Amino acid sequence: MYTLKEKTVVTLRVNGEDRQALIRPGDILLDTLRDGLGLTGAKPGCLNGDCGACTVLVDGTPIKSCLMLTAEAVGHEITTVEGLSDTPIQRAFIELFAFQCGYCTSGFLMVCHALAGQMQTPPDAVIDEWLESNICRCTSYEEIGKAVRAVLNGEIK
Amino acid sequence: MSKTGIGVPVIRKEAASKVTGEAKYTADFLEPGTLTAQLVTSTCAHGVIAGIDTSAAAGVPGVRAILTGESCPELCGAILKDRPPLARGKVRYYGEPVALVVAEDAFLAAKAASLIKVSYEPLPVVHGPGQALEPGAPLIHEGLGAYKRIVADVYPEPGTNVCHREKVRKGDVEKGFSECAVILEARFKLPQSDHIAMETRAATASISADGTVFIRTSSQAPFEVRKMLSELYQIDEGKIIVEVPMVGGGFGGKAPVNLEILAYLASRAAGGRPVRLVNTREADMVSSPCRMGLEATLKLGATEDGILKAAEMTFLIDAGGYADIGPRLAKAIAVGCTGPYHIENVSCDSLCVYTNHPYVTSFRGFGHASVTFCIERALDKLARKLRLDPARLRYKNALMPGQTSPTQVKITASNCGNLQACIERVKGLVNWEEGDRLDMGGGKIRAKGIAAFWKTSNSPPDAASGAFISFNKDGSVNLNVGCVEIGPMMKTTAAQILSEALKMDISRIHVNMDVNTRYTPYHWKTVASMTTYMIGRAVLRAAEDVTDQLKSMAAVVMKCAPEDLDIGDERVFLRSDPSVFKSFRDLVHGYHYENGNALYGQMLGRGGFIMTDLNFLDRETGKGKPGPYWTVGAQAVEVIYDTVAHTYRLTKAATVIDAGKVLNPAMAEGLVKGGMCMGLGLGSREHFQYDPAGRVLDTSLRTYKVMHFGQTPEYLVAFVETPFVEGPYGARGLAEHGIVGIPAALGNALSVACGAELDELPLLPEKIWMAKTGGRL
Ligand code: FES
Ligand code: FES
């Protein structure tokens, strides 16, 4: 862990590439990704850890990037929605109408992608536990549940 | 050929962009050199602004401008000009914008904003519309009589807190009640709540050297933004460009002009530099407008066999500190006051009332979820008095062709659909016949509630829309329409309608996802579930325009009469022999003869649409036509209720809507389910609470709870299809409607379950406990 005093250039490992960003010590990862690196897939929804729209993966684990300092992310492997390409969960979200406005979608995708990567056949309670971290105001959640289950049970590969 | 036309589950056009992070929303655009604006908001619900000290803030390096109410003397509003963009003289609600800081970046803006010191002399607070009408209540707008009215049909009552009053008088209520065997009186109280679109409102503004104003905003109504800025600041409409990219949910909250004015003022103060203003979640909840609260008194009368005879109702809208669209909410409630039932004698007063709560605007359902809660709860109580099955009571009184609405519009199967069919279907979906209250043992009750609803547009009588069509040289089509893509797939629906009209593959129809007021045809607003109808009609007209052009051009080239030709699959062909044809690609950019001669230029199609037979309502009786049609439906909710803890689980939620024609089954189902989910949130948990000084307590998603994954019931959706003759292929709008009857159905289910009358929302366990026990342990 660094000690940062003023604006400093740091190197972040994002979607498999090293990227440099000029940050203040108090900058949150979400702002650095969006305003510093132009990766606007992660969205601000509350900046308070309540909505999950800003979720990215840090070393494969879903993290709310509004709650993580950029400085804390140095040295870790960050994956944003821009790092997903033609994954089963993206296809499932499209085919099963798991979004409307799309604003919550990158956050949900990251959670679902990580879940599918970490567990084979999680019980419903575990799926609920993973996905209750995020809010979608458009869908009924049923569609999102169907999409993640279709990936977990291999219907959509 | 892949998918063509309507009635099929087409994937939305922008799907790929939304699962890759590529879809851009307003705050995702950041040009270098963009300044950040930050709001300073009122910490007082009602008070005189004694002073604003900006000196420390101005000393922060990188601060480019600080604005207060003194810097902007204008008043704004869509109906009544009663709201200063930044509070001037006094504040009227907690969260009201009082100052705006513009700085080089967000960090500096936040730092400067925190240094602005505002002092208030508190005034007595008006906590609700009932209190606002009491004699001697503090006046919120002392100058009410002097405000400029933007529309002719708004009637503020100076010297009071009444911003507007809408009246319905139909038949003879006194006589009606005298014919009744049973009379029911009830009172209801519904709180303010909030849209919580996942994208908070955002706007950027810049002013170029020639004075052209550029606004990018998360608005449902870009053409309203243009109109209001033009009118407020005397800028030609042509010199204002409003652009709307993808929008992260609207639900009515992004229909009013709000941050755009502040962003414009900020840019103006900073020499025209681009300025970005993005709401924090807290500001989005309390500073920007929220959802109305309601206090209502209802009196219903029925004959012994359950025929409704008379209704007398008063609705008091908690509009908060400013009018915004509140007077129209009052109108919508009055227009729909009886629910979709025939009542010969109706007297209804619907008031938009100022309070010291955050001000309100349109919200999914436009007041109907609230009025439906009142009428549908009242009907259940009446059914109990009459010892009638509540579903039967609704079925018996359902509005039928030939009868009239409260504002005396004649009902037809086309303009109002078939409610009875919806009621029957929804009963089947939730197995209504097994009974609405089943004791499962172990202190658990399984209970069901039902509700029916209707909703029309309550739009301006001259709401308009348009569509442009151009062609690519390969014969594919570009469709340009002015609806905003806020989620319900309107752009794709427009493409589907065009695909059906031109009988061509939808993948060959490209549609603009953004709106830009300079090159997109005008569209009133993306609200009121009117987009399918309005855009659809414009698209059909544009399709007819190009079809006529294609046929008359091909007729010359093919040496036949235009009426002998038909189109399909990007071809114009002989009706008598489809193997004789010309392809679109050979026609749409001029016809080229072998010798080099060419005929006709590029083909351009256009379609304009305007509502035709709507009118203003009579001020004394409400008589008039408020919308082109109603969408009707019936809903039910099933819960499992714990008789000891007064908690409950949502087990089923069902909706049957008369859609006229379902254009995209997958999307229609998704919209209705999403609406139900939101309705369950409103019914079970969502509300603003205030402290004794009128300050909102629920200003984050930590304490303001919405529905989450894993808390949802099984959803059941079905459609009835009674064509709306004037709609595109018979379709009615249905984007809002999933929400409308759900809080009512939930209230009915829980009232049956607990055996007490639950007449307030949200239905928190402690509220149920209070209603059941009166607070005694
Ligand atoms: S923005 Fe990070 S959880 Fe909402
Ligand atoms: S799709 Fe709009 S918030 Fe989830």
PDB file of N, CA and C in Angstrom, chain B residues 215-251:
ATOM      1  N   ILE B 215     -27.214  21.795 -24.852  1.00  0.00           N
ATOM      2  CA  ILE B 215     -27.529  21.107 -23.597  1.00  0.00           C
ATOM      3  C   ILE B 215     -27.527  19.612 -23.870  1.00  0.00           C
ATOM      4  N   ARG B 216     -26.827  18.879 -23.046  1.00  0.00           N
ATOM      5  CA  ARG B 216     -26.978  17.426 -23.096  1.00  0.00           C
ATOM      6  C   ARG B 216     -27.610  17.035 -21.768  1.00  0.00           C
ATOM      7  N   THR B 217     -28.663  16.252 -21.813  1.00  0.00           N
ATOM      8  CA  THR B 217     -29.390  16.009 -20.570  1.00  0.00           C
ATOM      9  C   THR B 217     -30.076  14.656 -20.554  1.00  0.00           C
ATOM     10  N   SER B 218     -30.298  14.164 -19.346  1.00  0.00           N
ATOM     11  CA  SER B 218     -31.000  12.893 -19.157  1.00  0.00           C
ATOM     12  C   SER B 218     -32.494  13.168 -19.077  1.00  0.00           C
ATOM     13  N   SER B 219     -33.029  13.797 -20.115  1.00  0.00           N
ATOM     14  CA  SER B 219     -34.422  14.263 -20.038  1.00  0.00           C
ATOM     15  C   SER B 219     -35.365  13.370 -20.811  1.00  0.00           C
ATOM     16  N   GLN B 220     -36.595  13.258 -20.328  1.00  0.00           N
ATOM     17  CA  GLN B 220     -37.655  12.595 -21.088  1.00  0.00           C
ATOM     18  C   GLN B 220     -38.325  13.581 -22.045  1.00  0.00           C
ATOM     19  N   ALA B 221     -37.928  14.845 -21.973  1.00  0.00           N
ATOM     20  CA  ALA B 221     -38.660  15.861 -22.722  1.00  0.00           C
ATOM     21  C   ALA B 221     -37.718  16.917 -23.303  1.00  0.00           C
ATOM     22  N   PRO B 222     -36.824  16.509 -24.220  1.00  0.00           N
ATOM     23  CA  PRO B 222     -35.844  17.473 -24.755  1.00  0.00           C
ATOM     24  C   PRO B 222     -36.490  18.682 -25.428  1.00  0.00           C
ATOM     25  N   PHE B 223     -37.637  18.484 -26.043  1.00  0.00           N
ATOM     26  CA  PHE B 223     -38.261  19.620 -26.730  1.00  0.00           C
ATOM     27  C   PHE B 223     -38.874  20.604 -25.732  1.00  0.00           C
ATOM     28  N   GLU B 224     -39.233  20.102 -24.558  1.00  0.00           N
ATOM     29  CA  GLU B 224     -39.698  20.991 -23.485  1.00  0.00           C
ATOM     30  C   GLU B 224     -38.536  21.800 -22.926  1.00  0.00           C
ATOM     31  N   VAL B 225     -37.368  21.173 -22.854  1.00  0.00           N
ATOM     32  CA  VAL B 225     -36.176  21.886 -22.374  1.00  0.00           C
ATOM     33  C   VAL B 225     -35.897  23.053 -23.310  1.00  0.00           C
ATOM     34  N   ARG B 226     -35.946  22.774 -24.602  1.00  0.00           N
ATOM     35  CA  ARG B 226     -35.698  23.822 -25.590  1.00  0.00           C
ATOM     36  C   ARG B 226     -36.721  24.946 -25.434  1.00  0.00           C
ATOM     37  N   LYS B 227     -37.977  24.561 -25.327  1.00  0.00           N
ATOM     38  CA  LYS B 227     -39.049  25.553 -25.216  1.00  0.00           C
ATOM     39  C   LYS B 227     -38.876  26.420 -23.973  1.00  0.00           C
ATOM     40  N   MET B 228     -38.599  25.767 -22.847  1.00  0.00           N
ATOM     41  CA  MET B 228     -38.534  26.537 -21.608  1.00  0.00           C
ATOM     42  C   MET B 228     -37.321  27.457 -21.568  1.00  0.00           C
ATOM     43  N   LEU B 229     -36.164  26.963 -22.013  1.00  0.00           N
ATOM     44  CA  LEU B 229     -34.976  27.829 -22.032  1.00  0.00           C
ATOM     45  C   LEU B 229     -35.193  29.002 -22.975  1.00  0.00           C
ATOM     46  N   SER B 230     -35.816  28.727 -24.106  1.00  0.00           N
ATOM     47  CA  SER B 230     -36.071  29.778 -25.085  1.00  0.00           C
ATOM     48  C   SER B 230     -36.956  30.860 -24.475  1.00  0.00           C
ATOM     49  N   GLU B 231     -37.983  30.408 -23.793  1.00  0.00           N
ATOM     50  CA  GLU B 231     -38.954  31.343 -23.243  1.00  0.00           C
ATOM     51  C   GLU B 231     -38.373  32.119 -22.054  1.00  0.00           C
ATOM     52  N   LEU B 232     -37.616  31.407 -21.198  1.00  0.00           N
ATOM     53  CA  LEU B 232     -37.078  32.046 -19.991  1.00  0.00           C
ATOM     54  C   LEU B 232     -36.000  33.066 -20.311  1.00  0.00           C
ATOM     55  N   TYR B 233     -35.157  32.734 -21.284  1.00  0.00           N
ATOM     56  CA  TYR B 233     -33.973  33.571 -21.515  1.00  0.00           C
ATOM     57  C   TYR B 233     -33.989  34.251 -22.877  1.00  0.00           C
ATOM     58  N   GLN B 234     -35.168  34.272 -23.506  1.00  0.00           N
ATOM     59  CA  GLN B 234     -35.324  34.920 -24.818  1.00  0.00           C
ATOM     60  C   GLN B 234     -34.226  34.517 -25.795  1.00  0.00           C
ATOM     61  N   ILE B 235     -34.077  33.214 -25.971  1.00  0.00           N
ATOM     62  CA  ILE B 235     -33.132  32.705 -26.968  1.00  0.00           C
ATOM     63  C   ILE B 235     -34.001  32.045 -28.044  1.00  0.00           C
ATOM     64  N   ASP B 236     -33.701  32.292 -29.313  1.00  0.00           N
ATOM     65  CA  ASP B 236     -34.472  31.627 -30.371  1.00  0.00           C
ATOM     66  C   ASP B 236     -34.399  30.116 -30.188  1.00  0.00           C
ATOM     67  N   GLU B 237     -35.514  29.446 -30.374  1.00  0.00           N
ATOM     68  CA  GLU B 237     -35.506  27.982 -30.236  1.00  0.00           C
ATOM     69  C   GLU B 237     -34.457  27.352 -31.139  1.00  0.00           C
ATOM     70  N   GLY B 238     -34.282  27.941 -32.312  1.00  0.00           N
ATOM     71  CA  GLY B 238     -33.307  27.396 -33.260  1.00  0.00           C
ATOM     72  C   GLY B 238     -31.871  27.503 -32.769  1.00  0.00           C
ATOM     73  N   LYS B 239     -31.648  28.348 -31.784  1.00  0.00           N
ATOM     74  CA  LYS B 239     -30.287  28.500 -31.266  1.00  0.00           C
ATOM     75  C   LYS B 239     -30.068  27.687 -29.996  1.00  0.00           C
ATOM     76  N   ILE B 240     -30.996  26.809 -29.743  1.00  0.00           N
ATOM     77  CA  ILE B 240     -30.822  25.921 -28.588  1.00  0.00           C
ATOM     78  C   ILE B 240     -30.831  24.489 -29.126  1.00  0.00           C
ATOM     79  N   ILE B 241     -29.792  23.749 -28.814  1.00  0.00           N
ATOM     80  CA  ILE B 241     -29.751  22.346 -29.224  1.00  0.00           C
ATOM     81  C   ILE B 241     -29.792  21.506 -27.954  1.00  0.00           C
ATOM     82  N   VAL B 242     -30.774  20.659 -27.877  1.00  0.00           N
ATOM     83  CA  VAL B 242     -30.860  19.771 -26.721  1.00  0.00           C
ATOM     84  C   VAL B 242     -30.644  18.350 -27.211  1.00  0.00           C
ATOM     85  N   GLU B 243     -29.675  17.711 -26.622  1.00  0.00           N
ATOM     86  CA  GLU B 243     -29.363  16.348 -27.040  1.00  0.00           C
ATOM     87  C   GLU B 243     -29.577  15.409 -25.865  1.00  0.00           C
ATOM     88  N   VAL B 244     -30.210  14.287 -26.129  1.00  0.00           N
ATOM     89  CA  VAL B 244     -30.421  13.296 -25.082  1.00  0.00           C
ATOM     90  C   VAL B 244     -29.871  11.960 -25.557  1.00  0.00           C
ATOM     91  N   PRO B 245     -28.865  11.446 -24.875  1.00  0.00           N
ATOM     92  CA  PRO B 245     -28.372  10.115 -25.228  1.00  0.00           C
ATOM     93  C   PRO B 245     -29.243   9.054 -24.545  1.00  0.00           C
ATOM     94  N   MET B 246     -28.698   7.916 -24.243  1.00  0.00           N
ATOM     95  CA  MET B 246     -29.448   6.906 -23.512  1.00  0.00           C
ATOM     96  C   MET B 246     -29.791   7.463 -22.126  1.00  0.00           C
ATOM     97  N   VAL B 247     -30.958   7.118 -21.623  1.00  0.00           N
ATOM     98  CA  VAL B 247     -31.371   7.584 -20.298  1.00  0.00           C
ATOM     99  C   VAL B 247     -31.581   6.382 -19.381  1.00  0.00           C
ATOM    100  N   GLY B 248     -31.023   6.488 -18.180  1.00  0.00           N
ATOM    101  CA  GLY B 248     -31.055   5.372 -17.237  1.00  0.00           C
ATOM    102  C   GLY B 248     -32.298   5.341 -16.385  1.00  0.00           C
ATOM    103  N   GLY B 249     -33.442   5.232 -17.031  1.00  0.00           N
ATOM    104  CA  GLY B 249     -34.711   5.181 -16.313  1.00  0.00           C
ATOM    105  C   GLY B 249     -35.247   6.572 -16.072  1.00  0.00           C
ATOM    106  N   GLY B 250     -36.554   6.729 -16.210  1.00  0.00           N
ATOM    107  CA  GLY B 250     -37.154   8.044 -16.032  1.00  0.00           C
ATOM    108  C   GLY B 250     -38.303   7.988 -15.040  1.00  0.00           C
ATOM    109  N   PHE B 251     -39.295   7.161 -15.369  1.00  0.00           N
ATOM    110  CA  PHE B 251     -40.479   6.968 -14.519  1.00  0.00           C
ATOM    111  C   PHE B 251     -41.201   8.282 -14.250  1.00  0.00           C
TER     112      PHE B 251
END
